[in-house]
Amino acid sequence: MTLEQGDLRLLETDLAERLLTSTIPARYAYTALDGTPRIVASWFVWTGGELVLPTFISAPHVSHATYRVRALLANPDVAVSIDTESFPPHVLSIRGKAEISEVDGIAAEYADAAHRYLGSEQATGYLAQIDQPGTRMARIAVRPTWVALLDFETR
């Protein structure tokens, strides 16, 4: 059975699962406060129901809160792409609404992503360095409402 683009069951395919557990950054598009489009790359964690893209609100190494948090609170519609650089490209595209919650300290998903992207030893040192008093994060969670998968071989 071939699943149509837009079908959330595409998230259960082998290719989607590989992309969702990869160390490829997610790139997500949102609408800025001035109405223009923006794209930002981010570490992510797939929880099985949400794509979580944590970002800093405040921390010793952060000079100002991320603009995207204010923009996403005003307009939560996002499009996310996780895609390979190899040929033929593999692309997972997700649309949904961002839900933002604030977390004191390091968001659990950020710590999980650090271990996946950096490796355990490097992540442990990095997280210890940034997990200081005053650190706050925004947990940006996207529950997919539409999914597309392209492998340029069978789809």
C-alpha atoms as one frame of an Amber mdcrd trajectory, in Angstrom:
protein
   0.000   0.000   0.000   1.367   3.389  -0.982   0.720   6.173   1.474  -0.252
   9.529   0.026   1.745  12.662   0.797   0.158  14.313   3.799  -0.573  10.999
   5.554   0.786  10.996   9.116   1.506   7.262   8.823   4.513   8.217   6.675
   6.239   8.958  10.001   6.196   5.195  10.693   8.183   4.258   7.575  11.786
   3.088   7.749  13.033   6.146   5.859  11.212   8.606   8.117  12.485   6.804
  11.207  16.072   6.982   9.883  15.744  10.720   9.266  14.079  11.318  12.650
  16.953   9.591  14.475  19.723  11.081  12.333  22.164  13.840  13.226  20.927
  15.991  10.369  19.677  19.326  11.719  16.012  20.080  11.165  15.348  23.256
   9.247  12.129  24.978  10.096  10.343  27.851   8.473   8.124  30.301  10.302
   6.717  33.761   9.788   8.607  36.598  11.464   6.864  39.405  13.328   7.305
  41.657  10.283   5.421  39.109   8.130   8.435  37.837   6.196   9.507  34.173
   6.114  12.446  32.856   8.123  14.290  29.531   8.201  16.464  28.310  11.061
  18.405  25.093  11.574  18.013  23.315  14.885  18.846  20.199  16.807  15.700
  18.177  17.350  14.273  15.154  19.092  11.369  13.056  17.826   9.296  11.841
  20.794   7.025   9.616  18.750   4.320  12.265  18.657   6.134  15.586  18.610
   9.194  17.041  16.968  10.867  19.056  19.739  13.235  21.865  18.718  14.510
  23.427  21.963  16.211  26.821  22.015  17.652  29.138  24.648  15.729  31.983
  26.211  18.523  32.939  28.588  21.879  31.504  29.624  25.357  32.795  30.434
  26.360  32.395  26.771  23.141  33.957  25.353  23.070  37.738  24.938  19.337
  37.993  24.137  16.307  35.722  23.879  15.711  34.188  20.484  13.517  36.219
  18.197  11.854  33.080  16.858  10.142  32.390  20.198   8.265  35.703  20.048
   7.437  35.119  16.379   6.180  31.568  16.998   3.990  32.733  19.879   2.380
  35.235  17.490   2.089  32.812  14.554   2.707  29.132  15.427   2.443  27.695
  11.890   5.694  25.990  10.858   7.099  23.794   8.124  10.041  21.518   8.940
  12.455  19.714   6.641  14.961  17.022   7.555  16.900  16.174   4.417  20.090
  14.468   3.373  22.872  15.988   1.291  23.528  12.736  -0.565  22.144  11.815
  -3.981  19.413  10.927  -4.427  18.208  13.136  -1.589  15.862  11.858   1.093
  13.473  14.446   2.483  11.023  14.391   5.356   8.721  17.391   5.395   6.408
  18.131   8.319   3.822  20.843   8.833   2.185  21.724  12.123   1.791  24.317
  14.830   4.526  25.085  17.331   3.583  24.898  20.993   6.038  26.647  23.283
   6.661  25.996  26.928   9.430  27.487  29.038  11.816  25.273  30.988  14.121
  26.264  33.836  17.574  24.884  33.084  18.307  22.588  30.152  15.295  21.046
  28.422  15.450  17.246  28.549  15.145  17.047  24.764  18.070  19.432  24.341
  20.231  17.183  26.506  19.092  14.146  24.492  19.883  15.953  21.246  23.323
  17.019  22.527  24.210  13.389  23.209  22.978  12.329  19.767  24.696  15.143
  17.843  27.932  15.480  19.833  28.481  12.034  21.318  28.185  11.241  24.995
  31.576  12.465  26.229  31.505  15.823  24.447  27.817  16.375  25.279  28.399
  15.783  28.987  31.082  18.491  29.115  29.075  20.908  26.981  25.902  20.507
  29.043  27.801  20.976  32.325  29.255  24.199  30.955  25.906  25.731  29.942
  23.652  24.403  32.709  24.162  27.382  35.000  21.814  29.421  37.225  19.625
  31.593  35.018  19.552  29.172  32.102  16.057  28.948  30.588  14.968  27.250
  27.426  11.940  27.272  25.180  10.659  23.806  24.333   9.281  24.254  20.817
   7.095  21.214  20.107   5.532  20.560  16.717   2.791  17.939  16.497   2.623
  16.989  12.809  -0.603  17.723  10.943   0.793  16.912   7.469   3.798  14.828
   6.392   5.568  14.261   3.084   8.394  11.874   2.325  10.572  11.963  -0.787
  13.295   9.476  -1.602  13.481  10.112  -5.386  13.660   6.350  -5.886  10.234
   4.985  -5.002   8.191   8.095  -4.169
